[in-house]
mmCIF file with all atom_site columns, N, CA and C in Angstrom:
data_model
loop_
_atom_site.group_PDB
_atom_site.id
_atom_site.type_symbol
_atom_site.label_atom_id
_atom_site.label_alt_id
_atom_site.label_comp_id
_atom_site.label_asym_id
_atom_site.label_entity_id
_atom_site.label_seq_id
_atom_site.pdbx_PDB_ins_code
_atom_site.Cartn_x
_atom_site.Cartn_y
_atom_site.Cartn_z
_atom_site.occupancy
_atom_site.B_iso_or_equiv
_atom_site.pdbx_formal_charge
_atom_site.auth_seq_id
_atom_site.auth_comp_id
_atom_site.auth_asym_id
_atom_site.auth_atom_id
_atom_site.pdbx_PDB_model_num
ATOM 1   N N  . UNK A 1 1  ? 6.461  12.843 -25.785 1.00 0.00 ? 1  UNK A N  1
ATOM 2   C CA . UNK A 1 1  ? 5.379  12.170 -25.067 1.00 0.00 ? 1  UNK A CA 1
ATOM 3   C C  . UNK A 1 1  ? 5.962  10.999 -24.281 1.00 0.00 ? 1  UNK A C  1
ATOM 4   N N  . UNK A 1 2  ? 7.099  10.543 -24.786 1.00 0.00 ? 2  UNK A N  1
ATOM 5   C CA . UNK A 1 2  ? 7.645  9.389  -24.146 1.00 0.00 ? 2  UNK A CA 1
ATOM 6   C C  . UNK A 1 2  ? 8.040  9.537  -22.632 1.00 0.00 ? 2  UNK A C  1
ATOM 7   N N  . UNK A 1 3  ? 8.450  10.672 -22.209 1.00 0.00 ? 3  UNK A N  1
ATOM 8   C CA . UNK A 1 3  ? 8.880  11.026 -20.909 1.00 0.00 ? 3  UNK A CA 1
ATOM 9   C C  . UNK A 1 3  ? 7.877  11.792 -20.022 1.00 0.00 ? 3  UNK A C  1
ATOM 10  N N  . UNK A 1 4  ? 6.634  11.928 -20.572 1.00 0.00 ? 4  UNK A N  1
ATOM 11  C CA . UNK A 1 4  ? 5.594  12.586 -19.892 1.00 0.00 ? 4  UNK A CA 1
ATOM 12  C C  . UNK A 1 4  ? 5.246  12.082 -18.494 1.00 0.00 ? 4  UNK A C  1
ATOM 13  N N  . UNK A 1 5  ? 5.472  10.778 -18.329 1.00 0.00 ? 5  UNK A N  1
ATOM 14  C CA . UNK A 1 5  ? 5.228  10.071 -17.164 1.00 0.00 ? 5  UNK A CA 1
ATOM 15  C C  . UNK A 1 5  ? 6.214  10.373 -15.993 1.00 0.00 ? 5  UNK A C  1
ATOM 16  N N  . UNK A 1 6  ? 7.379  10.825 -16.366 1.00 0.00 ? 6  UNK A N  1
ATOM 17  C CA . UNK A 1 6  ? 8.514  10.909 -15.460 1.00 0.00 ? 6  UNK A CA 1
ATOM 18  C C  . UNK A 1 6  ? 8.226  11.885 -14.223 1.00 0.00 ? 6  UNK A C  1
ATOM 19  N N  . UNK A 1 7  ? 7.618  13.070 -14.491 1.00 0.00 ? 7  UNK A N  1
ATOM 20  C CA . UNK A 1 7  ? 7.304  13.921 -13.280 1.00 0.00 ? 7  UNK A CA 1
ATOM 21  C C  . UNK A 1 7  ? 6.294  13.251 -12.309 1.00 0.00 ? 7  UNK A C  1
ATOM 22  N N  . UNK A 1 8  ? 5.376  12.517 -12.876 1.00 0.00 ? 8  UNK A N  1
ATOM 23  C CA . UNK A 1 8  ? 4.297  11.792 -12.095 1.00 0.00 ? 8  UNK A CA 1
ATOM 24  C C  . UNK A 1 8  ? 5.007  10.698 -11.328 1.00 0.00 ? 8  UNK A C  1
ATOM 25  N N  . UNK A 1 9  ? 5.850  9.966  -11.866 1.00 0.00 ? 9  UNK A N  1
ATOM 26  C CA . UNK A 1 9  ? 6.566  8.899  -11.236 1.00 0.00 ? 9  UNK A CA 1
ATOM 27  C C  . UNK A 1 9  ? 7.440  9.416  -10.108 1.00 0.00 ? 9  UNK A C  1
ATOM 28  N N  . UNK A 1 10 ? 8.174  10.466 -10.355 1.00 0.00 ? 10 UNK A N  1
ATOM 29  C CA . UNK A 1 10 ? 9.015  11.151 -9.323  1.00 0.00 ? 10 UNK A CA 1
ATOM 30  C C  . UNK A 1 10 ? 8.184  11.557 -8.131  1.00 0.00 ? 10 UNK A C  1
ATOM 31  N N  . UNK A 1 11 ? 7.006  12.224 -8.339  1.00 0.00 ? 11 UNK A N  1
ATOM 32  C CA . UNK A 1 11 ? 6.164  12.637 -7.332  1.00 0.00 ? 11 UNK A CA 1
ATOM 33  C C  . UNK A 1 11 ? 5.648  11.445 -6.583  1.00 0.00 ? 11 UNK A C  1
ATOM 34  N N  . UNK A 1 12 ? 5.299  10.328 -7.175  1.00 0.00 ? 12 UNK A N  1
ATOM 35  C CA . UNK A 1 12 ? 4.811  9.228  -6.442  1.00 0.00 ? 12 UNK A CA 1
ATOM 36  C C  . UNK A 1 12 ? 5.933  8.576  -5.622  1.00 0.00 ? 12 UNK A C  1
ATOM 37  N N  . UNK A 1 13 ? 7.070  8.522  -6.041  1.00 0.00 ? 13 UNK A N  1
ATOM 38  C CA . UNK A 1 13 ? 8.219  7.922  -5.323  1.00 0.00 ? 13 UNK A CA 1
ATOM 39  C C  . UNK A 1 13 ? 8.489  8.770  -4.112  1.00 0.00 ? 13 UNK A C  1
ATOM 40  N N  . UNK A 1 14 ? 8.478  10.112 -4.259  1.00 0.00 ? 14 UNK A N  1
ATOM 41  C CA . UNK A 1 14 ? 8.779  11.033 -3.195  1.00 0.00 ? 14 UNK A CA 1
ATOM 42  C C  . UNK A 1 14 ? 7.757  10.974 -2.056  1.00 0.00 ? 14 UNK A C  1
ATOM 43  N N  . UNK A 1 15 ? 6.382  10.865 -2.533  1.00 0.00 ? 15 UNK A N  1
ATOM 44  C CA . UNK A 1 15 ? 5.300  10.855 -1.600  1.00 0.00 ? 15 UNK A CA 1
ATOM 45  C C  . UNK A 1 15 ? 5.249  9.507  -0.740  1.00 0.00 ? 15 UNK A C  1
ATOM 46  N N  . UNK A 1 16 ? 5.917  8.516  -1.241  1.00 0.00 ? 16 UNK A N  1
ATOM 47  C CA . UNK A 1 16 ? 5.880  7.197  -0.501  1.00 0.00 ? 16 UNK A CA 1
ATOM 48  C C  . UNK A 1 16 ? 6.971  7.110  0.634   1.00 0.00 ? 16 UNK A C  1
ATOM 49  N N  . UNK A 1 17 ? 7.923  8.026  0.651   1.00 0.00 ? 17 UNK A N  1
ATOM 50  C CA . UNK A 1 17 ? 8.939  7.979  1.614   1.00 0.00 ? 17 UNK A CA 1
ATOM 51  C C  . UNK A 1 17 ? 8.395  8.404  2.971   1.00 0.00 ? 17 UNK A C  1
ATOM 52  N N  . UNK A 1 18 ? 8.872  7.601  4.016   1.00 0.00 ? 18 UNK A N  1
ATOM 53  C CA . UNK A 1 18 ? 8.338  7.896  5.332   1.00 0.00 ? 18 UNK A CA 1
ATOM 54  C C  . UNK A 1 18 ? 8.891  9.219  5.909   1.00 0.00 ? 18 UNK A C  1
ATOM 55  N N  . UNK A 1 19 ? 8.132  9.856  6.715   1.00 0.00 ? 19 UNK A N  1
ATOM 56  C CA . UNK A 1 19 ? 8.469  11.085 7.343   1.00 0.00 ? 19 UNK A CA 1
ATOM 57  C C  . UNK A 1 19 ? 9.578  10.785 8.266   1.00 0.00 ? 19 UNK A C  1
ATOM 58  N N  . UNK A 1 20 ? 10.584 11.787 8.443   1.00 0.00 ? 20 UNK A N  1
ATOM 59  C CA . UNK A 1 20 ? 11.653 11.572 9.373   1.00 0.00 ? 20 UNK A CA 1
ATOM 60  C C  . UNK A 1 20 ? 11.107 11.378 10.855  1.00 0.00 ? 20 UNK A C  1
ATOM 61  N N  . UNK A 1 21 ? 11.802 10.560 11.602  1.00 0.00 ? 21 UNK A N  1
ATOM 62  C CA . UNK A 1 21 ? 11.333 10.350 12.970  1.00 0.00 ? 21 UNK A CA 1
ATOM 63  C C  . UNK A 1 21 ? 11.725 11.574 13.850  1.00 0.00 ? 21 UNK A C  1
ATOM 64  N N  . UNK A 1 22 ? 10.777 12.017 14.701  1.00 0.00 ? 22 UNK A N  1
ATOM 65  C CA . UNK A 1 22 ? 11.079 13.064 15.584  1.00 0.00 ? 22 UNK A CA 1
ATOM 66  C C  . UNK A 1 22 ? 11.996 12.584 16.771  1.00 0.00 ? 22 UNK A C  1
ATOM 67  N N  . UNK A 1 23 ? 12.565 13.508 17.386  1.00 0.00 ? 23 UNK A N  1
ATOM 68  C CA . UNK A 1 23 ? 13.424 13.203 18.603  1.00 0.00 ? 23 UNK A CA 1
ATOM 69  C C  . UNK A 1 23 ? 12.512 12.570 19.637  1.00 0.00 ? 23 UNK A C  1
ATOM 70  N N  . UNK A 1 24 ? 11.335 13.006 19.896  1.00 0.00 ? 24 UNK A N  1
ATOM 71  C CA . UNK A 1 24 ? 10.496 12.406 20.860  1.00 0.00 ? 24 UNK A CA 1
ATOM 72  C C  . UNK A 1 24 ? 10.106 11.012 20.500  1.00 0.00 ? 24 UNK A C  1
ATOM 73  N N  . UNK A 1 25 ? 9.784  10.735 19.227  1.00 0.00 ? 25 UNK A N  1
ATOM 74  C CA . UNK A 1 25 ? 9.433  9.404  18.848  1.00 0.00 ? 25 UNK A CA 1
ATOM 75  C C  . UNK A 1 25 ? 10.611 8.451  19.010  1.00 0.00 ? 25 UNK A C  1
ATOM 76  N N  . UNK A 1 26 ? 11.838 9.005  18.655  1.00 0.00 ? 26 UNK A N  1
ATOM 77  C CA . UNK A 1 26 ? 13.070 8.267  18.671  1.00 0.00 ? 26 UNK A CA 1
ATOM 78  C C  . UNK A 1 26 ? 13.385 7.781  20.179  1.00 0.00 ? 26 UNK A C  1
ATOM 79  N N  . UNK A 1 27 ? 13.184 8.816  21.092  1.00 0.00 ? 27 UNK A N  1
ATOM 80  C CA . UNK A 1 27 ? 13.393 8.562  22.475  1.00 0.00 ? 27 UNK A CA 1
ATOM 81  C C  . UNK A 1 27 ? 12.394 7.487  22.986  1.00 0.00 ? 27 UNK A C  1
ATOM 82  N N  . UNK A 1 28 ? 11.140 7.630  22.615  1.00 0.00 ? 28 UNK A N  1
ATOM 83  C CA . UNK A 1 28 ? 10.181 6.605  22.994  1.00 0.00 ? 28 UNK A CA 1
ATOM 84  C C  . UNK A 1 28 ? 10.489 5.285  22.498  1.00 0.00 ? 28 UNK A C  1
ATOM 85  N N  . UNK A 1 29 ? 10.931 5.226  21.205  1.00 0.00 ? 29 UNK A N  1
ATOM 86  C CA . UNK A 1 29 ? 11.250 3.889  20.596  1.00 0.00 ? 29 UNK A CA 1
ATOM 87  C C  . UNK A 1 29 ? 12.423 3.236  21.364  1.00 0.00 ? 29 UNK A C  1
ATOM 88  N N  . UNK A 1 30 ? 13.512 4.055  21.578  1.00 0.00 ? 30 UNK A N  1
ATOM 89  C CA . UNK A 1 30 ? 14.641 3.437  22.235  1.00 0.00 ? 30 UNK A CA 1
ATOM 90  C C  . UNK A 1 30 ? 14.364 3.191  23.730  1.00 0.00 ? 30 UNK A C  1
ATOM 91  N N  . UNK A 1 31 ? 13.572 3.984  24.350  1.00 0.00 ? 31 UNK A N  1
ATOM 92  C CA . UNK A 1 31 ? 13.120 3.803  25.735  1.00 0.00 ? 31 UNK A CA 1
ATOM 93  C C  . UNK A 1 31 ? 12.268 2.498  25.940  1.00 0.00 ? 31 UNK A C  1
ATOM 94  N N  . UNK A 1 32 ? 11.566 2.079  24.870  1.00 0.00 ? 32 UNK A N  1
ATOM 95  C CA . UNK A 1 32 ? 10.837 0.830  24.902  1.00 0.00 ? 32 UNK A CA 1
ATOM 96  C C  . UNK A 1 32 ? 11.708 -0.333 24.772  1.00 0.00 ? 32 UNK A C  1
ATOM 97  N N  . UNK A 1 33 ? 12.964 -0.119 24.274  1.00 0.00 ? 33 UNK A N  1
ATOM 98  C CA . UNK A 1 33 ? 13.885 -1.275 24.143  1.00 0.00 ? 33 UNK A CA 1
ATOM 99  C C  . UNK A 1 33 ? 14.769 -1.477 25.420  1.00 0.00 ? 33 UNK A C  1
ATOM 100 N N  . UNK A 1 34 ? 14.919 -0.468 26.223  1.00 0.00 ? 34 UNK A N  1
ATOM 101 C CA . UNK A 1 34 ? 15.700 -0.533 27.398  1.00 0.00 ? 34 UNK A CA 1
ATOM 102 C C  . UNK A 1 34 ? 14.762 -0.882 28.649  1.00 0.00 ? 34 UNK A C  1
ATOM 103 N N  . UNK A 1 35 ? 15.264 -1.863 29.382  1.00 0.00 ? 35 UNK A N  1
ATOM 104 C CA . UNK A 1 35 ? 14.524 -2.243 30.533  1.00 0.00 ? 35 UNK A CA 1
ATOM 105 C C  . UNK A 1 35 ? 14.962 -1.671 31.945  1.00 0.00 ? 35 UNK A C  1
ATOM 106 N N  . UNK A 1 36 ? 13.968 -1.336 32.714  1.00 0.00 ? 36 UNK A N  1
ATOM 107 C CA . UNK A 1 36 ? 14.294 -0.763 34.023  1.00 0.00 ? 36 UNK A CA 1
ATOM 108 C C  . UNK A 1 36 ? 14.897 -1.833 34.930  1.00 0.00 ? 36 UNK A C  1
ATOM 109 N N  . UNK A 1 37 ? 16.131 -1.521 35.558  1.00 0.00 ? 37 UNK A N  1
ATOM 110 C CA . UNK A 1 37 ? 16.720 -2.407 36.439  1.00 0.00 ? 37 UNK A CA 1
ATOM 111 C C  . UNK A 1 37 ? 15.923 -2.642 37.727  1.00 0.00 ? 37 UNK A C  1
ATOM 112 N N  . UNK A 1 38 ? 15.079 -1.717 38.095  1.00 0.00 ? 38 UNK A N  1
ATOM 113 C CA . UNK A 1 38 ? 14.255 -1.758 39.317  1.00 0.00 ? 38 UNK A CA 1
ATOM 114 C C  . UNK A 1 38 ? 13.001 -2.631 39.104  1.00 0.00 ? 38 UNK A C  1
ATOM 115 N N  . UNK A 1 39 ? 12.363 -2.383 38.005  1.00 0.00 ? 39 UNK A N  1
ATOM 116 C CA . UNK A 1 39 ? 11.067 -2.947 37.666  1.00 0.00 ? 39 UNK A CA 1
ATOM 117 C C  . UNK A 1 39 ? 11.151 -4.143 36.769  1.00 0.00 ? 39 UNK A C  1
ATOM 118 N N  . UNK A 1 40 ? 12.176 -4.949 36.759  1.00 0.00 ? 40 UNK A N  1
ATOM 119 C CA . UNK A 1 40 ? 12.443 -6.042 36.035  1.00 0.00 ? 40 UNK A CA 1
ATOM 120 C C  . UNK A 1 40 ? 11.467 -6.359 34.883  1.00 0.00 ? 40 UNK A C  1
ATOM 121 N N  . UNK A 1 41 ? 11.952 -6.142 33.714  1.00 0.00 ? 41 UNK A N  1
ATOM 122 C CA . UNK A 1 41 ? 11.075 -6.401 32.488  1.00 0.00 ? 41 UNK A CA 1
ATOM 123 C C  . UNK A 1 41 ? 10.235 -5.299 31.996  1.00 0.00 ? 41 UNK A C  1
ATOM 124 N N  . UNK A 1 42 ? 10.246 -4.216 32.688  1.00 0.00 ? 42 UNK A N  1
ATOM 125 C CA . UNK A 1 42 ? 9.340  -2.983 32.335  1.00 0.00 ? 42 UNK A CA 1
ATOM 126 C C  . UNK A 1 42 ? 10.253 -2.079 31.538  1.00 0.00 ? 42 UNK A C  1
ATOM 127 N N  . UNK A 1 43 ? 9.895  -1.538 30.400  1.00 0.00 ? 43 UNK A N  1
ATOM 128 C CA . UNK A 1 43 ? 10.652 -0.639 29.683  1.00 0.00 ? 43 UNK A CA 1
ATOM 129 C C  . UNK A 1 43 ? 10.790 0.659  30.424  1.00 0.00 ? 43 UNK A C  1
ATOM 130 N N  . UNK A 1 44 ? 11.926 1.344  30.301  1.00 0.00 ? 44 UNK A N  1
ATOM 131 C CA . UNK A 1 44 ? 12.107 2.642  31.040  1.00 0.00 ? 44 UNK A CA 1
ATOM 132 C C  . UNK A 1 44 ? 11.133 3.615  30.594  1.00 0.00 ? 44 UNK A C  1
ATOM 133 N N  . UNK A 1 45 ? 10.562 3.497  29.375  1.00 0.00 ? 45 UNK A N  1
ATOM 134 C CA . UNK A 1 45 ? 9.588  4.462  28.936  1.00 0.00 ? 45 UNK A CA 1
ATOM 135 C C  . UNK A 1 45 ? 8.196  4.326  29.628  1.00 0.00 ? 45 UNK A C  1
ATOM 136 N N  . UNK A 1 46 ? 8.049  3.186  30.373  1.00 0.00 ? 46 UNK A N  1
ATOM 137 C CA . UNK A 1 46 ? 6.774  3.038  31.151  1.00 0.00 ? 46 UNK A CA 1
ATOM 138 C C  . UNK A 1 46 ? 7.056  2.995  32.654  1.00 0.00 ? 46 UNK A C  1
ATOM 139 N N  . UNK A 1 47 ? 8.238  2.837  33.063  1.00 0.00 ? 47 UNK A N  1
ATOM 140 C CA . UNK A 1 47 ? 8.536  2.678  34.490  1.00 0.00 ? 47 UNK A CA 1
ATOM 141 C C  . UNK A 1 47 ? 8.429  3.979  35.298  1.00 0.00 ? 47 UNK A C  1
ATOM 142 N N  . UNK A 1 48 ? 7.887  4.066  36.473  1.00 0.00 ? 48 UNK A N  1
ATOM 143 C CA . UNK A 1 48 ? 7.854  5.250  37.313  1.00 0.00 ? 48 UNK A CA 1
ATOM 144 C C  . UNK A 1 48 ? 9.027  5.354  38.266  1.00 0.00 ? 48 UNK A C  1
ATOM 145 N N  . UNK A 1 49 ? 9.820  4.300  38.232  1.00 0.00 ? 49 UNK A N  1
ATOM 146 C CA . UNK A 1 49 ? 11.071 4.265  39.178  1.00 0.00 ? 49 UNK A CA 1
ATOM 147 C C  . UNK A 1 49 ? 12.045 5.434  38.876  1.00 0.00 ? 49 UNK A C  1
ATOM 148 N N  . UNK A 1 50 ? 12.621 5.956  39.959  1.00 0.00 ? 50 UNK A N  1
ATOM 149 C CA . UNK A 1 50 ? 13.539 7.000  39.946  1.00 0.00 ? 50 UNK A CA 1
ATOM 150 C C  . UNK A 1 50 ? 14.662 6.733  38.914  1.00 0.00 ? 50 UNK A C  1
ATOM 151 N N  . UNK A 1 51 ? 15.205 5.537  39.014  1.00 0.00 ? 51 UNK A N  1
ATOM 152 C CA . UNK A 1 51 ? 16.326 5.174  38.162  1.00 0.00 ? 51 UNK A CA 1
ATOM 153 C C  . UNK A 1 51 ? 15.908 5.199  36.644  1.00 0.00 ? 51 UNK A C  1
ATOM 154 N N  . UNK A 1 52 ? 14.699 4.693  36.372  1.00 0.00 ? 52 UNK A N  1
ATOM 155 C CA . UNK A 1 52 ? 14.148 4.764  34.977  1.00 0.00 ? 52 UNK A CA 1
ATOM 156 C C  . UNK A 1 52 ? 14.047 6.241  34.508  1.00 0.00 ? 52 UNK A C  1
ATOM 157 N N  . UNK A 1 53 ? 13.587 7.107  35.369  1.00 0.00 ? 53 UNK A N  1
ATOM 158 C CA . UNK A 1 53 ? 13.456 8.512  35.061  1.00 0.00 ? 53 UNK A CA 1
ATOM 159 C C  . UNK A 1 53 ? 14.848 9.055  34.731  1.00 0.00 ? 53 UNK A C  1
ATOM 160 N N  . UNK A 1 54 ? 15.847 8.647  35.481  1.00 0.00 ? 54 UNK A N  1
ATOM 161 C CA . UNK A 1 54 ? 17.244 9.214  35.244  1.00 0.00 ? 54 UNK A CA 1
ATOM 162 C C  . UNK A 1 54 ? 17.753 8.551  33.904  1.00 0.00 ? 54 UNK A C  1
ATOM 163 N N  . UNK A 1 55 ? 17.435 7.349  33.654  1.00 0.00 ? 55 UNK A N  1
ATOM 164 C CA . UNK A 1 55 ? 17.886 6.694  32.372  1.00 0.00 ? 55 UNK A CA 1
ATOM 165 C C  . UNK A 1 55 ? 17.154 7.475  31.226  1.00 0.00 ? 55 UNK A C  1
ATOM 166 N N  . UNK A 1 56 ? 15.899 7.838  31.355  1.00 0.00 ? 56 UNK A N  1
ATOM 167 C CA . UNK A 1 56 ? 15.199 8.501  30.228  1.00 0.00 ? 56 UNK A CA 1
ATOM 168 C C  . UNK A 1 56 ? 15.857 9.893  30.050  1.00 0.00 ? 56 UNK A C  1
ATOM 169 N N  . UNK A 1 57 ? 16.228 10.529 31.101  1.00 0.00 ? 57 UNK A N  1
ATOM 170 C CA . UNK A 1 57 ? 16.958 11.804 30.953  1.00 0.00 ? 57 UNK A CA 1
ATOM 171 C C  . UNK A 1 57 ? 18.291 11.649 30.210  1.00 0.00 ? 57 UNK A C  1
ATOM 172 N N  . UNK A 1 58 ? 19.077 10.627 30.558  1.00 0.00 ? 58 UNK A N  1
ATOM 173 C CA . UNK A 1 58 ? 20.380 10.262 29.879  1.00 0.00 ? 58 UNK A CA 1
ATOM 174 C C  . UNK A 1 58 ? 20.013 9.975  28.406  1.00 0.00 ? 58 UNK A C  1
ATOM 175 N N  . UNK A 1 59 ? 19.036 9.159  28.119  1.00 0.00 ? 59 UNK A N  1
ATOM 176 C CA . UNK A 1 59 ? 18.646 8.836  26.825  1.00 0.00 ? 59 UNK A CA 1
ATOM 177 C C  . UNK A 1 59 ? 18.354 10.159 25.976  1.00 0.00 ? 59 UNK A C  1
ATOM 178 N N  . UNK A 1 60 ? 17.516 10.989 26.552  1.00 0.00 ? 60 UNK A N  1
ATOM 179 C CA . UNK A 1 60 ? 17.196 12.219 25.932  1.00 0.00 ? 60 UNK A CA 1
ATOM 180 C C  . UNK A 1 60 ? 18.482 13.017 25.581  1.00 0.00 ? 60 UNK A C  1
ATOM 181 N N  . UNK A 1 61 ? 19.379 13.149 26.525  1.00 0.00 ? 61 UNK A N  1
ATOM 182 C CA . UNK A 1 61 ? 20.670 13.907 26.270  1.00 0.00 ? 61 UNK A CA 1
ATOM 183 C C  . UNK A 1 61 ? 21.420 13.304 25.122  1.00 0.00 ? 61 UNK A C  1
ATOM 184 N N  . UNK A 1 62 ? 21.460 11.990 25.075  1.00 0.00 ? 62 UNK A N  1
ATOM 185 C CA . UNK A 1 62 ? 22.356 11.350 24.064  1.00 0.00 ? 62 UNK A CA 1
ATOM 186 C C  . UNK A 1 62 ? 21.558 11.493 22.684  1.00 0.00 ? 62 UNK A C  1
ATOM 187 N N  . UNK A 1 63 ? 20.380 11.431 22.648  1.00 0.00 ? 63 UNK A N  1
ATOM 188 C CA . UNK A 1 63 ? 19.659 11.717 21.380  1.00 0.00 ? 63 UNK A CA 1
ATOM 189 C C  . UNK A 1 63 ? 19.921 13.137 20.907  1.00 0.00 ? 63 UNK A C  1
ATOM 190 N N  . UNK A 1 64 ? 19.791 14.061 21.856  1.00 0.00 ? 64 UNK A N  1
ATOM 191 C CA . UNK A 1 64 ? 19.976 15.571 21.413  1.00 0.00 ? 64 UNK A CA 1
ATOM 192 C C  . UNK A 1 64 ? 21.444 15.872 21.058  1.00 0.00 ? 64 UNK A C  1
ATOM 193 N N  . UNK A 1 65 ? 22.378 15.033 21.522  1.00 0.00 ? 65 UNK A N  1
ATOM 194 C CA . UNK A 1 65 ? 23.799 15.289 21.124  1.00 0.00 ? 65 UNK A CA 1
ATOM 195 C C  . UNK A 1 65 ? 24.098 14.598 19.754  1.00 0.00 ? 65 UNK A C  1
ATOM 196 N N  . UNK A 1 66 ? 23.197 13.894 19.306  1.00 0.00 ? 66 UNK A N  1
ATOM 197 C CA . UNK A 1 66 ? 23.338 13.220 17.878  1.00 0.00 ? 66 UNK A CA 1
ATOM 198 C C  . UNK A 1 66 ? 23.905 11.853 17.755  1.00 0.00 ? 66 UNK A C  1
ATOM 199 N N  . UNK A 1 67 ? 24.013 11.212 18.980  1.00 0.00 ? 67 UNK A N  1
ATOM 200 C CA . UNK A 1 67 ? 24.480 9.803  18.994  1.00 0.00 ? 67 UNK A CA 1
ATOM 201 C C  . UNK A 1 67 ? 23.561 8.854  18.266  1.00 0.00 ? 67 UNK A C  1
ATOM 202 N N  . UNK A 1 68 ? 24.111 7.840  17.705  1.00 0.00 ? 68 UNK A N  1
ATOM 203 C CA . UNK A 1 68 ? 23.348 6.839  16.966  1.00 0.00 ? 68 UNK A CA 1
ATOM 204 C C  . UNK A 1 68 ? 22.693 5.851  17.863  1.00 0.00 ? 68 UNK A C  1
ATOM 205 N N  . UNK A 1 69 ? 21.709 5.195  17.397  1.00 0.00 ? 69 UNK A N  1
ATOM 206 C CA . UNK A 1 69 ? 20.900 4.195  18.208  1.00 0.00 ? 69 UNK A CA 1
ATOM 207 C C  . UNK A 1 69 ? 21.819 3.115  18.801  1.00 0.00 ? 69 UNK A C  1
ATOM 208 N N  . UNK A 1 70 ? 22.718 2.497  18.044  1.00 0.00 ? 70 UNK A N  1
ATOM 209 C CA . UNK A 1 70 ? 23.563 1.505  18.460  1.00 0.00 ? 70 UNK A CA 1
ATOM 210 C C  . UNK A 1 70 ? 24.485 2.016  19.541  1.00 0.00 ? 70 UNK A C  1
ATOM 211 N N  . UNK A 1 71 ? 24.957 3.106  19.346  1.00 0.00 ? 71 UNK A N  1
ATOM 212 C CA . UNK A 1 71 ? 26.004 3.851  20.329  1.00 0.00 ? 71 UNK A CA 1
ATOM 213 C C  . UNK A 1 71 ? 25.261 4.068  21.600  1.00 0.00 ? 71 UNK A C  1
ATOM 214 N N  . UNK A 1 72 ? 23.983 4.456  21.563  1.00 0.00 ? 72 UNK A N  1
ATOM 215 C CA . UNK A 1 72 ? 23.242 4.676  22.835  1.00 0.00 ? 72 UNK A CA 1
ATOM 216 C C  . UNK A 1 72 ? 22.909 3.346  23.471  1.00 0.00 ? 72 UNK A C  1
ATOM 217 N N  . UNK A 1 73 ? 22.519 2.408  22.721  1.00 0.00 ? 73 UNK A N  1
ATOM 218 C CA . UNK A 1 73 ? 22.164 1.110  23.360  1.00 0.00 ? 73 UNK A CA 1
ATOM 219 C C  . UNK A 1 73 ? 23.441 0.486  23.980  1.00 0.00 ? 73 UNK A C  1
ATOM 220 N N  . UNK A 1 74 ? 24.594 0.627  23.440  1.00 0.00 ? 74 UNK A N  1
ATOM 221 C CA . UNK A 1 74 ? 25.894 0.114  23.944  1.00 0.00 ? 74 UNK A CA 1
ATOM 222 C C  . UNK A 1 74 ? 26.228 0.814  25.243  1.00 0.00 ? 74 UNK A C  1
ATOM 223 N N  . UNK A 1 75 ? 25.970 2.152  25.252  1.00 0.00 ? 75 UNK A N  1
ATOM 224 C CA . UNK A 1 75 ? 26.187 2.935  26.465  1.00 0.00 ? 75 UNK A CA 1
ATOM 225 C C  . UNK A 1 75 ? 25.490 2.353  27.665  1.00 0.00 ? 75 UNK A C  1
ATOM 226 N N  . UNK A 1 76 ? 24.154 2.052  27.448  1.00 0.00 ? 76 UNK A N  1
ATOM 227 C CA . UNK A 1 76 ? 23.373 1.536  28.552  1.00 0.00 ? 76 UNK A CA 1
ATOM 228 C C  . UNK A 1 76 ? 23.725 0.087  28.878  1.00 0.00 ? 76 UNK A C  1
ATOM 229 N N  . UNK A 1 77 ? 24.221 -0.708 27.935  1.00 0.00 ? 77 UNK A N  1
ATOM 230 C CA . UNK A 1 77 ? 24.652 -2.045 28.240  1.00 0.00 ? 77 UNK A CA 1
ATOM 231 C C  . UNK A 1 77 ? 25.940 -2.085 29.110  1.00 0.00 ? 77 UNK A C  1
ATOM 232 N N  . UNK A 1 78 ? 26.776 -1.049 28.848  1.00 0.00 ? 78 UNK A N  1
ATOM 233 C CA . UNK A 1 78 ? 28.014 -0.968 29.733  1.00 0.00 ? 78 UNK A CA 1
ATOM 234 C C  . UNK A 1 78 ? 27.679 -0.416 31.041  1.00 0.00 ? 78 UNK A C  1
#
């Protein structure tokens, strides 16, 4: 009887873990951190500028190839 709570505790711990982030959500999150050089101060995720669209495409490619967040952000800084 001493260990009867263990399966319930395990289930509770596993159910509290956040769902993995989708690629689309990750692209949106990173795109909101990058600013459009044309629309000064507007995130590329919201900018209609051609350059922002090209940056979003590059961002998507980098996410799809498995690059990490910091690696992607450094790429855009350079």
